[in-house]
Short mmCIF file of C-alpha atoms and ligand atoms in Angstrom, two decimals:
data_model
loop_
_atom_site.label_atom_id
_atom_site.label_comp_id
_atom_site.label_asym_id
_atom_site.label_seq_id
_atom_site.Cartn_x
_atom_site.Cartn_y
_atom_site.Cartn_z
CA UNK S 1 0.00 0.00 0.00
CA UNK S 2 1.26 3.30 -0.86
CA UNK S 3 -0.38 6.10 1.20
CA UNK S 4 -0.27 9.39 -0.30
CA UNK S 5 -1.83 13.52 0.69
CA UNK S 6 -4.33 14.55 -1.18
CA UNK S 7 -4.17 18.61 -0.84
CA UNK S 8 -7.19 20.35 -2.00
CA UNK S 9 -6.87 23.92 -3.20
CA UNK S 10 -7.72 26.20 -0.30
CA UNK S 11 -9.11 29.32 1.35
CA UNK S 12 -6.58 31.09 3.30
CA UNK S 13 -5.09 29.56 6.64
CA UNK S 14 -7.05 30.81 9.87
CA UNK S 15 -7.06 29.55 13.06
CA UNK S 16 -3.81 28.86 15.79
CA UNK S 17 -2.30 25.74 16.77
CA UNK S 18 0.29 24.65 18.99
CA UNK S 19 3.93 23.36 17.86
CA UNK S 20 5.33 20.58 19.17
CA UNK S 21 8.66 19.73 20.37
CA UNK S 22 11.64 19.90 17.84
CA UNK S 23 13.09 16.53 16.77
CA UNK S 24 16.49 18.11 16.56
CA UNK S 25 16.35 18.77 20.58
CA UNK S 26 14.87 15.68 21.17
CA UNK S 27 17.26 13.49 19.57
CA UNK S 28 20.46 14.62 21.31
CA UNK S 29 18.38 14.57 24.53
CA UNK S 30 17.84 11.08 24.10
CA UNK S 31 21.65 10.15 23.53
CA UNK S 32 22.51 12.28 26.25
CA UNK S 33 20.39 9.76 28.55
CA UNK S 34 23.30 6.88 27.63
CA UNK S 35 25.85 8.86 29.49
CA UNK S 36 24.90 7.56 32.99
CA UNK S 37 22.49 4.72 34.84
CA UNK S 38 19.11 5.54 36.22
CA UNK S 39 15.66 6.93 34.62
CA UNK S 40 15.71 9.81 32.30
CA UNK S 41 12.96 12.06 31.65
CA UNK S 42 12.56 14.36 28.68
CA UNK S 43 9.07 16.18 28.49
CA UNK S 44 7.09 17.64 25.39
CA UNK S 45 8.10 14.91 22.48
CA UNK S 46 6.89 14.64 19.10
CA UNK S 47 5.46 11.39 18.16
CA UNK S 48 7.88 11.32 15.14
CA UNK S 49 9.11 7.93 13.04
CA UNK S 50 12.82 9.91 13.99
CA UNK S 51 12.08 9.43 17.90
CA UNK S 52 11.10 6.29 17.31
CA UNK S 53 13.84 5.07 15.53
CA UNK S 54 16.41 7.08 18.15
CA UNK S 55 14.52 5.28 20.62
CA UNK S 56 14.89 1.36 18.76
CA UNK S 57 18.57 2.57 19.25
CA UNK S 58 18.52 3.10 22.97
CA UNK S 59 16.75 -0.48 23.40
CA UNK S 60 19.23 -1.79 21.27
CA UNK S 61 21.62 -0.87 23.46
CA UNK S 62 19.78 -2.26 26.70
CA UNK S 63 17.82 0.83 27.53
CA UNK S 64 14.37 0.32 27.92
CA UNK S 65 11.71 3.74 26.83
CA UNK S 66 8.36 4.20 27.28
CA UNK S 67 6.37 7.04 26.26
CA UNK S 68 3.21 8.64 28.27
CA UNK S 69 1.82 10.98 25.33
CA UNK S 70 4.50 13.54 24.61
CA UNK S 71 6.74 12.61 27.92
CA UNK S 72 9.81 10.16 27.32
CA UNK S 73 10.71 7.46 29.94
CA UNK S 74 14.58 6.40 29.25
CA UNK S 75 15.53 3.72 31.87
CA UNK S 76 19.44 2.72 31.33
CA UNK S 77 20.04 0.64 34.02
CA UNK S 78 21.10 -2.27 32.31
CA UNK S 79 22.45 -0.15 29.06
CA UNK S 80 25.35 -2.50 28.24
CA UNK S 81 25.79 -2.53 24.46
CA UNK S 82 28.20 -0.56 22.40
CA UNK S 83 26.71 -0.93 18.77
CA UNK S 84 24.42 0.52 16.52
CA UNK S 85 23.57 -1.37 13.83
CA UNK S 86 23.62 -0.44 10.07
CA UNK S 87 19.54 -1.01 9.94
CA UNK S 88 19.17 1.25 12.60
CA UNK S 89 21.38 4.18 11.73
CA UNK S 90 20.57 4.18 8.16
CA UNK S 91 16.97 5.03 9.10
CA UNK S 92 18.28 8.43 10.54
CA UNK S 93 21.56 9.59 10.36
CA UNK S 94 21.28 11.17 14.15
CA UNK S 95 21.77 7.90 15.82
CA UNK S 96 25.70 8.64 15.12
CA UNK S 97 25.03 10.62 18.35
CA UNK S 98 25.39 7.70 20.38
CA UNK S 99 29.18 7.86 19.53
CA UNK S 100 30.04 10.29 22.06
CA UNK S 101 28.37 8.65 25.08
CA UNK S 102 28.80 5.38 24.64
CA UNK S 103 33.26 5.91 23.99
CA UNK S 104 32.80 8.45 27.29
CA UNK S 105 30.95 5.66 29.44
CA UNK S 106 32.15 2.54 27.73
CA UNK S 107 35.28 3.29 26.23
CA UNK S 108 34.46 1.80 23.35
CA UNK S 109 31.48 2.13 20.34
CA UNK S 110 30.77 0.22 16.90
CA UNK S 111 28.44 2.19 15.05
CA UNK S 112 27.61 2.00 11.39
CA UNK S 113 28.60 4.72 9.14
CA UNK S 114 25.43 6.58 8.27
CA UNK S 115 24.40 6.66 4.70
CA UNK S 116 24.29 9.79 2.51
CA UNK S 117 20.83 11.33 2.26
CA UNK S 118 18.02 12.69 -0.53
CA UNK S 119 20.04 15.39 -1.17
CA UNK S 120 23.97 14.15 -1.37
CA UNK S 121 26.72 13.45 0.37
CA UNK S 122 26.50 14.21 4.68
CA UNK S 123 29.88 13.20 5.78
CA UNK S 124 31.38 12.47 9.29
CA UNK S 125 34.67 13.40 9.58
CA UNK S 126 34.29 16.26 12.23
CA UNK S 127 32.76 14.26 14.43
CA UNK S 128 35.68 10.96 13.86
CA UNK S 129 38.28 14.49 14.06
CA UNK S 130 36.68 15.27 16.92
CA UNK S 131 36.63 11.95 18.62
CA UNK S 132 40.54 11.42 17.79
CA UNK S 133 41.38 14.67 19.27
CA UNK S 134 39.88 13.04 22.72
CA UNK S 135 42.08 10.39 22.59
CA UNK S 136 40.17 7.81 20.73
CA UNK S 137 41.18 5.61 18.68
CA UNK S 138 39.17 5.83 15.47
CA UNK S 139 38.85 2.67 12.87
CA UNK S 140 36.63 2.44 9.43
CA UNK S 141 35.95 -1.13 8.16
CA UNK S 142 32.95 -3.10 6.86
CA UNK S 143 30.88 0.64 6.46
CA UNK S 144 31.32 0.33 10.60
CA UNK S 145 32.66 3.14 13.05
CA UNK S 146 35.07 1.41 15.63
CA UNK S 147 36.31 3.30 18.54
CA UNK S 148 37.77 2.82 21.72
CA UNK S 149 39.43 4.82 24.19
CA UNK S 150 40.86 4.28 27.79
CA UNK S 151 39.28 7.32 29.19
CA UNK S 152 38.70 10.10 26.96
CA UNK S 153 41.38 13.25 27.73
CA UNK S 154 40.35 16.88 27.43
CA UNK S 155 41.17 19.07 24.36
CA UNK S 156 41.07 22.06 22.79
CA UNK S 157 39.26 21.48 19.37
CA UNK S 158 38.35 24.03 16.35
CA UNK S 159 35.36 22.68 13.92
CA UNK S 160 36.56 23.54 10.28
CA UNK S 161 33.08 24.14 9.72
CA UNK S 162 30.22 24.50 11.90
CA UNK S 163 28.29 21.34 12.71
CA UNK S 164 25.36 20.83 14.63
CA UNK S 165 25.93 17.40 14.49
CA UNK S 166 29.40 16.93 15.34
CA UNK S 167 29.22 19.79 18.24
CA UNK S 168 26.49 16.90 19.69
CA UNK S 169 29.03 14.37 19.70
CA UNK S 170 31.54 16.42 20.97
CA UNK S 171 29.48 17.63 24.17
CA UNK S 172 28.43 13.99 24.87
CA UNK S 173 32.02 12.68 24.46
CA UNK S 174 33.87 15.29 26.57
CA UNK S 175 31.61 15.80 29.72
CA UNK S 176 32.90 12.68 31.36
CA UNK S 177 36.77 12.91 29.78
CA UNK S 178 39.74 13.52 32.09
CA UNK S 179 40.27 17.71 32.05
CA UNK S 180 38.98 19.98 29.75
CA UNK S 181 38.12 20.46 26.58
CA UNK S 182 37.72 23.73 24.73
CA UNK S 183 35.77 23.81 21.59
CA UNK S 184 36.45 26.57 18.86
CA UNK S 185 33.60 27.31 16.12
CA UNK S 186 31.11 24.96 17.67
CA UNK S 187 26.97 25.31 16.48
CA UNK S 188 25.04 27.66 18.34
CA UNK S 189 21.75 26.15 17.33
CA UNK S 190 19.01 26.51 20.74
CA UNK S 191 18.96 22.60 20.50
CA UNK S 192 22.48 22.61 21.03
CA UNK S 193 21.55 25.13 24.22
CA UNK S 194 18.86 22.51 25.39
CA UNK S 195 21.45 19.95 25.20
CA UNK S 196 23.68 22.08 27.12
CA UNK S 197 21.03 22.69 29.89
CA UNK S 198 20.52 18.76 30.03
CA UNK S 199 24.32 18.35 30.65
CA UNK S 200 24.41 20.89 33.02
CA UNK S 201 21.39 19.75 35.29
CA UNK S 202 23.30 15.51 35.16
CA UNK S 203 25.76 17.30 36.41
CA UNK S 204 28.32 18.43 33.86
CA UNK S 205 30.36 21.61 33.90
CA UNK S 206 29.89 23.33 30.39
CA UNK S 207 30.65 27.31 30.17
CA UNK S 208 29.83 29.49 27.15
CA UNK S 209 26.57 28.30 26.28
CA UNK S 210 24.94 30.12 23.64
CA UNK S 211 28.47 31.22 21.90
CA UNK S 212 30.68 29.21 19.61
CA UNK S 213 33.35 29.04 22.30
CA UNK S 214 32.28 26.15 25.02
CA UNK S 215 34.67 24.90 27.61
CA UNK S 216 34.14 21.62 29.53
CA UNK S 217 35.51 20.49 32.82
CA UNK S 218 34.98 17.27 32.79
CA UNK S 219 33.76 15.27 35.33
CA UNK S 220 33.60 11.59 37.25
CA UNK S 221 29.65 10.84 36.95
CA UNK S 222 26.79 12.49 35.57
CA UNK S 223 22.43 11.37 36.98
CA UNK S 224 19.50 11.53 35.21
CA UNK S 225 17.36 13.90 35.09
CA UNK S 226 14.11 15.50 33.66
CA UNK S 227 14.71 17.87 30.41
CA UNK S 228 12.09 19.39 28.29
CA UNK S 229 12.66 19.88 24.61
CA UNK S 230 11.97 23.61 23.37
CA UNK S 231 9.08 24.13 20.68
CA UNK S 232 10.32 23.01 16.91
CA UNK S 233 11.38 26.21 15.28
CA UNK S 234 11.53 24.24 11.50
CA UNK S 235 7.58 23.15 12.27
CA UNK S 236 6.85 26.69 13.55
CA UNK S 237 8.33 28.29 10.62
CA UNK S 238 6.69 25.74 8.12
CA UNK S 239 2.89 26.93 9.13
CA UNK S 240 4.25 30.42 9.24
CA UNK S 241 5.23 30.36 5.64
CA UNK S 242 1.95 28.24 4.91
CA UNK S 243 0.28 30.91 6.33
CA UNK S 244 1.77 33.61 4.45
CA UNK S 245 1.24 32.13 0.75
CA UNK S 246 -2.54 31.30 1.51
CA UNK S 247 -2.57 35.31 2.75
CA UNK S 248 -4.06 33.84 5.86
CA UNK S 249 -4.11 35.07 9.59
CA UNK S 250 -2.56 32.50 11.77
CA UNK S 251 -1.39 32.15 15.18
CA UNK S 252 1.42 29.71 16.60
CA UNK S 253 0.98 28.44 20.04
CA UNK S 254 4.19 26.74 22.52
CA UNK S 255 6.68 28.80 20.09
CA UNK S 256 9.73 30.53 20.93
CA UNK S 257 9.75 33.42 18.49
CA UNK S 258 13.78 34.20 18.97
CA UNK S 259 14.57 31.42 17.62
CA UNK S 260 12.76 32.19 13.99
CA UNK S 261 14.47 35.79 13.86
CA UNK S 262 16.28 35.65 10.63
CA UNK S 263 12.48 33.80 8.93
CA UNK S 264 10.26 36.69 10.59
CA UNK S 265 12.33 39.60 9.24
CA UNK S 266 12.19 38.21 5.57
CA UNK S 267 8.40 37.93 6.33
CA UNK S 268 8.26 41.09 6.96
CA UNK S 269 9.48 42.02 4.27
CA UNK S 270 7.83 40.54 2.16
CA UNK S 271 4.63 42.05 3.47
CA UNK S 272 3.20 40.37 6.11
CA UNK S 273 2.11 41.26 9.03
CA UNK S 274 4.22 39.63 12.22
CA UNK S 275 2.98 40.01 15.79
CA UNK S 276 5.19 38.25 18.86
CA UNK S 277 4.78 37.60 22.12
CA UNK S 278 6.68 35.56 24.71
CA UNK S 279 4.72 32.15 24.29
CA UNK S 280 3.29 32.88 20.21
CA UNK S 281 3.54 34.60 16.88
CA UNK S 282 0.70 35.53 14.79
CA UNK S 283 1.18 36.48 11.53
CA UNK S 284 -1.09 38.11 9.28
CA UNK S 285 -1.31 38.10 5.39
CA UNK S 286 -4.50 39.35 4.49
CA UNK S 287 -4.42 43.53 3.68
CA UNK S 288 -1.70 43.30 1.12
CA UNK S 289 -0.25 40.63 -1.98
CA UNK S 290 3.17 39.40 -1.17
CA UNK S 291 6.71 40.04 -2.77
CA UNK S 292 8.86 37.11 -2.78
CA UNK S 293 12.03 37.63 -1.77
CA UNK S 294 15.82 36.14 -2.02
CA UNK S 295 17.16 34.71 1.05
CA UNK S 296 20.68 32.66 1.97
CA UNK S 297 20.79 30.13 4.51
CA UNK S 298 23.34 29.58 7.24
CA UNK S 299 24.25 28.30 10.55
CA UNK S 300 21.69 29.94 13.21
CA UNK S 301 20.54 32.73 13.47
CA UNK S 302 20.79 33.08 9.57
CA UNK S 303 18.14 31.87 7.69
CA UNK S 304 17.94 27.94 7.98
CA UNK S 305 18.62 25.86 5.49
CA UNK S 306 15.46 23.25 6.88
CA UNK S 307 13.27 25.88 5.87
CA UNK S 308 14.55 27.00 2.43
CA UNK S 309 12.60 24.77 0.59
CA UNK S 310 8.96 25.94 1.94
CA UNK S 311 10.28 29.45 1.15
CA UNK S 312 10.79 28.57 -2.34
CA UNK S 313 7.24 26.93 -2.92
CA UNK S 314 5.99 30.52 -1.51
CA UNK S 315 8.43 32.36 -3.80
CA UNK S 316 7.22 29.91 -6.69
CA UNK S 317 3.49 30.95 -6.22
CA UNK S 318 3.73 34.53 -5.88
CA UNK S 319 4.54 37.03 -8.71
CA UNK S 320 8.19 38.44 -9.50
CA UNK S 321 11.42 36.73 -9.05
CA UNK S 322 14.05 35.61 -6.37
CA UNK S 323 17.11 33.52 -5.52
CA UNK S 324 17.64 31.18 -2.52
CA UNK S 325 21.15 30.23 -2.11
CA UNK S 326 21.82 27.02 0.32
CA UNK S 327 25.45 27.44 1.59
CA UNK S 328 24.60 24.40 4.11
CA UNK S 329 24.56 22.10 1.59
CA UNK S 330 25.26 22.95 -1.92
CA UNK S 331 22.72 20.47 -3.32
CA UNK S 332 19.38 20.36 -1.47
CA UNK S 333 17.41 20.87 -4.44
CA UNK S 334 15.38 17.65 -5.10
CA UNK S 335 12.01 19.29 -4.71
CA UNK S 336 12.87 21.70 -7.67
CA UNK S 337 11.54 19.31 -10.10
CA UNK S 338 8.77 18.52 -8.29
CA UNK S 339 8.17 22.44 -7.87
CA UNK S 340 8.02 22.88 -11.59
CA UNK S 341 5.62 20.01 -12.10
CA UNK S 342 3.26 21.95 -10.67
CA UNK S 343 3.51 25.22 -12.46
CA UNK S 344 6.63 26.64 -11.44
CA UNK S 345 9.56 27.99 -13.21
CA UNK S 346 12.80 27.59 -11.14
CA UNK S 347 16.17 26.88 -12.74
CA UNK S 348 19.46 26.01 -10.62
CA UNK S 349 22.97 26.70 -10.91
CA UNK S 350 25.64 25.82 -8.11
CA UNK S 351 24.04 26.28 -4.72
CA UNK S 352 21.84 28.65 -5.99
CA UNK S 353 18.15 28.17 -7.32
CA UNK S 354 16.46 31.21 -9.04
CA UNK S 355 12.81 31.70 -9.23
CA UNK S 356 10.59 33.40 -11.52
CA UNK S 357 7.33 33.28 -9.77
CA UNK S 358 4.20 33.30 -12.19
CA UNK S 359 1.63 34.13 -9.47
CA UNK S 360 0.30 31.06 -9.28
CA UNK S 361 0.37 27.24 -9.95
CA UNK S 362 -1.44 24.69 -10.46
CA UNK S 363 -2.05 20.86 -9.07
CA UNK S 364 -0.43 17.72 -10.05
CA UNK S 365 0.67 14.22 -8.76
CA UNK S 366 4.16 15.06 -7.14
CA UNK S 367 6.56 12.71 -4.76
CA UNK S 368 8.50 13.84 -1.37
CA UNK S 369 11.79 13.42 -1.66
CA UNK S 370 12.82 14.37 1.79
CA UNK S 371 10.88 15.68 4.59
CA UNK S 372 11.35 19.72 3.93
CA UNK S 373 11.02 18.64 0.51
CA UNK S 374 7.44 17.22 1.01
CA UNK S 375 6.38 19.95 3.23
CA UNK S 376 7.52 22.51 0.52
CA UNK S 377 5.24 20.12 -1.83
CA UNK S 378 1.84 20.09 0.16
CA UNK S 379 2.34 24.09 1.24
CA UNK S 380 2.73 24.31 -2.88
CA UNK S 381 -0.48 22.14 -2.92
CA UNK S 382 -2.53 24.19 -0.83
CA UNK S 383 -2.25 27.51 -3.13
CA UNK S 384 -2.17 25.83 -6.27
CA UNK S 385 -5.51 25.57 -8.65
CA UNK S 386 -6.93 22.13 -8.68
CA UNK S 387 -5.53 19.19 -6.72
CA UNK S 388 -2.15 17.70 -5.74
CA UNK S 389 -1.23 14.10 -4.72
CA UNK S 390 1.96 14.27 -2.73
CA UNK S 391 3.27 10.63 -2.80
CA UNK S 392 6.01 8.92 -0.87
CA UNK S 393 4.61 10.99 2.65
CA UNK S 394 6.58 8.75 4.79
CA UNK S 395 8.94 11.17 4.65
CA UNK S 396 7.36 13.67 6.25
CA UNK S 397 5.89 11.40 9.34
CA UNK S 398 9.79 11.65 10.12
CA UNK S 399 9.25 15.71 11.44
CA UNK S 400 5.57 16.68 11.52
CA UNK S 401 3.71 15.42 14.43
CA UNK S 402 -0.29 15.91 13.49
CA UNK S 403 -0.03 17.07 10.05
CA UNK S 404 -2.76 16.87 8.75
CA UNK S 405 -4.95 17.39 11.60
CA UNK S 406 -2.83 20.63 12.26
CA UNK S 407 -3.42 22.01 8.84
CA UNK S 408 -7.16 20.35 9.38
CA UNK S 409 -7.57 23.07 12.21
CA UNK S 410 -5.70 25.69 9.89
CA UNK S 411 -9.05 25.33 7.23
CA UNK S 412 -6.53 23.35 4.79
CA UNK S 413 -7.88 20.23 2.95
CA UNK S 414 -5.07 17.40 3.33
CA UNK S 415 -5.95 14.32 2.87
CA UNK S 416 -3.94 10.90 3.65
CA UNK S 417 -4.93 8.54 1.26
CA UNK S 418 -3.87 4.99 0.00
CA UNK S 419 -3.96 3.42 -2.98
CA UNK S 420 -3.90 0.09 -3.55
CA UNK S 421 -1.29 -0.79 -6.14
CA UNK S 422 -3.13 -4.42 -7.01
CA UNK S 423 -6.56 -2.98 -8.02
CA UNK S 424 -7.54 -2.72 -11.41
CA UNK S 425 -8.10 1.47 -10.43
CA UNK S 426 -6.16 3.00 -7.52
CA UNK S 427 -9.44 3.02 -4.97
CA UNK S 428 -9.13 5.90 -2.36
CA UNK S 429 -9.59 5.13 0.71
CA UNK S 430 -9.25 7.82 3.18
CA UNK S 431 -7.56 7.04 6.45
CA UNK S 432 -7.98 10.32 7.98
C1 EPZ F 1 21.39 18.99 11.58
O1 EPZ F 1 21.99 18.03 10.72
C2 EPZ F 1 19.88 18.82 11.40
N1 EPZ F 1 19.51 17.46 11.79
C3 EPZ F 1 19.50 19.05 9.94
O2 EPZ F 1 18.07 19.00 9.87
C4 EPZ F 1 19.96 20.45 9.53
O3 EPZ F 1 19.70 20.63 8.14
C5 EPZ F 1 21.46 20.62 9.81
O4 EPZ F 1 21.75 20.32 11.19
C6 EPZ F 1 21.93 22.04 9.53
O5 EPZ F 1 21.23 22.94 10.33
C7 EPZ F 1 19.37 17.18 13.11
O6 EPZ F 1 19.58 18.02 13.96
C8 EPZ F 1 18.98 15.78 13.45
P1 EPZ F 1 25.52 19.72 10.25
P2 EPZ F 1 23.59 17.75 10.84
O7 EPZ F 1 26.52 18.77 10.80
O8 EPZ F 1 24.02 17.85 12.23
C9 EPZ F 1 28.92 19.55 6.98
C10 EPZ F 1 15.98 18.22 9.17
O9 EPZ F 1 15.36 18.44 8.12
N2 EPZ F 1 29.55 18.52 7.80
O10 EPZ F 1 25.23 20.98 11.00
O11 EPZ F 1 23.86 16.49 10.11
C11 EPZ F 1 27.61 19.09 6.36
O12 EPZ F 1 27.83 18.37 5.17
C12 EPZ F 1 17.47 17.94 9.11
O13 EPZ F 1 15.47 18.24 10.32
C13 EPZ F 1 30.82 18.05 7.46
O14 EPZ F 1 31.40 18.49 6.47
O15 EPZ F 1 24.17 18.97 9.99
C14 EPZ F 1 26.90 20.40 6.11
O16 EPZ F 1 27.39 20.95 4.89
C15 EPZ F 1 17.99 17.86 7.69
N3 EPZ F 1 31.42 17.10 8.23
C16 EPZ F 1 27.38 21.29 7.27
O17 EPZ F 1 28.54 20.64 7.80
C17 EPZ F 1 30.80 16.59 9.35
O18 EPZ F 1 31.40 15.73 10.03
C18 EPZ F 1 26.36 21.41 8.40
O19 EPZ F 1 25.93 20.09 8.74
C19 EPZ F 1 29.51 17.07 9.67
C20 EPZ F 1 28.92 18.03 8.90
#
């Protein structure tokens, strides 16, 4: 069976709804959990295939989770294994964050080299640099990750470029070395903060947080303790872009709106209307048409590259033209084609796409090829004349808890359908 959205054109988007916790705090939150014995708690998780599959990882490793709706239950008293498999970590590429904690408890972790991704190469080697500099030793064979250390040693390490993933690995792997480690050009992401204010409450001694300079003192033990995630900034700025194409009046609920700076000012100027307060943002989109406008993603605060291609679907439906430039990763550009199936006319050279929007588009059958990649598709669906079928949606059940029942409460029309591929005609049943 191969389930698919079915995305209606629609009215604009009106209504508020609450975001849920961000899968990129969540998942270092969980690995963090391997550093010592006893019961972890980490409040306000998404029900996300990602979690999920972080959370096979833990069990595979001895831990056992439980969930009680969107609180996380992490029990590692008899967390005893060192590897994570190849069937496991090529589901999501973030269970290499079990690296660092289980070399800095166990001395020693196999874990499978994670494959590339939809959009190209995602390689490793800060975090491998990154464990060597600790003192580990650091082996590649059979597409496995073999380290072992005695206990890892304090250092002062520079990232040649800034990684969100390998500054996770880094803060698991150095809170329980011998000294301290100073770390040079490290990610300033907030889920890198939350991670920090995890560490900090087990027990850890991490200064700087917030800059790209973080010193460590490492220390003997670390104990569990209960975290909550902050409110997923790529989710919040998804609807907010949503909200703006439709020329809708929306309100986000459980958001932080610091963390969306760079997203709101490029809002703004493109002419909608942005209200914050300490717990929401409401943006507004009704008094005035749009003007799409060229953006360049970076490491936070810039604009982020998670959320570049929802801004091109909204550049692709409005009228005049603009460039989005991804100097993240050179090649995230799958959902181009899929863009321009439906109406709109975007060409791309190097890391840069350019966009000649036509004022509108129109439906067709479409596939996600990666999870901002779908949600750039069915945001495209909702403006566009006619209907779209988004296929291969198990992509996004990887990083949007609710979706359709949160665009449901939004007055968008997305259904989840399947079809089923033996039938003489595709019959559409809808599952809701
Ligand atoms: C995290 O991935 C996010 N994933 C990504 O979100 C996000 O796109 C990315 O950060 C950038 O913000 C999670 O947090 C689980 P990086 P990560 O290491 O840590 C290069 C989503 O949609 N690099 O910050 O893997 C890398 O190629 C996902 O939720 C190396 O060269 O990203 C990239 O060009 C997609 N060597 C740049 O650094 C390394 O060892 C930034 O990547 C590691 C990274």
């Amino acid at each position: 069976m191969s389930d698919f959205y079915q995305v209606t054109a629609n009215q604009a988007l009106q209504g508020q709804i609450d975001i849920s916790g961000a899968k990129n705090a969540v998942l270092p939150l969980m690995a963090a959990t391997l550093l010592c014995k006893g019961v972890s708690i980490i409040n306000n998780v998404p029900q996300l295939d990602d979690v999920a599959t972080m959370a096979d990882v833990l069990r595979y490793l001895g831990a056992k989770v439980s969930h009680q709706g969107s609180r996380l239950i992490i029990n590692t008293h008899a967390c005893h294994g060192h590897q994570a498999p190849y069937h496991l970590v090529t589901k999501m590429r973030a269970s290499i964050y079990v690296l660092g904690p289980l070399l800095a408890r166990l001395g020693r972790a196999n874990v499978a080299l994670p494959g590339g991704c939809a959009w190209g190469p995602r390689p490793i080697d800060l975090h491998l640099a990154g464990m060597q500099a600790l003192a580990a030793k650091v082996e590649l064979s059979h597409g496995n990750i073999h380290a072992y250390a005695g206990r890892l040693t304090g250092t002062d390490f520079t990232f040649a470029t800034s990684s969100v993933g390998a500054t996770v690995n880094m803060l698991l792997a150095s809170v329980l070395a011998s000294g301290t480690t100073r770390l040079f050009n490290a990610a300033i992401e907030p889920e890198i903060d939350n991670l920090i204010d995890q560490l900090n409450a087990m027990g850890a001694n991490i200064f700087g947080k917030g800059s790209a300079n973080l010193c460590i003192e490492g220390v003997d033990e670390l104990k569990p303790v209960e975290i909550s995630a902050i409110p997923d900034r790529i989710e919040a700025g998804t609807y907010l872009i949503a909200a703006a194409m439709s020329r809708g009046h929306v309100r986000l609920n459980q958001v932080i709106p610091e963390h969306l700076t760079a997203l709101l000012a490029k809002l703004t100027d493109c002419g909608a209307h942005i209200e914050c307060d300490p717990n929401g943002i409401t943006l507004d989109a009704r008094h005035k048409p749009l003007r799409p406008m060229s953006i360049k993603t970076g490491p936070y605060p810039q604009f982020a590259t998670d959320l570049a291609p929802q801004w091109m679907a909204m550049c692709a439906s409005l009228s005049g033209i603009a460039q989005i430039t991804d100097t993240i990763y050179p090649d995230r550009f799958q959902h181009v084609d899929e863009l321009n199936r439906l109406g709109a006319n975007i060409r791309v050279r190097g890391n840069s796409a350019y966009i000649i929007g036509t004022g509108s588009l129109s439906g067709a059958p479409v596939k996600a090829t990666d999870l901002r990649a779908g949600a750039a598709l069915i945001l495209a669906g909702i403006v566009a004349k006619g209907t779209t079928q988004v296929n291969q949606i198990y992509h996004l059940d990887r990083g949007y808890q609710d979706l359709t029942q949160k665009l449901a409460q939004l007055g968008a029309s997305v259904q989840c359908c399947s079809s089923d591929k033996h039938s003489a005609t595709a019959q559409l049943s809808l599952c809701g």
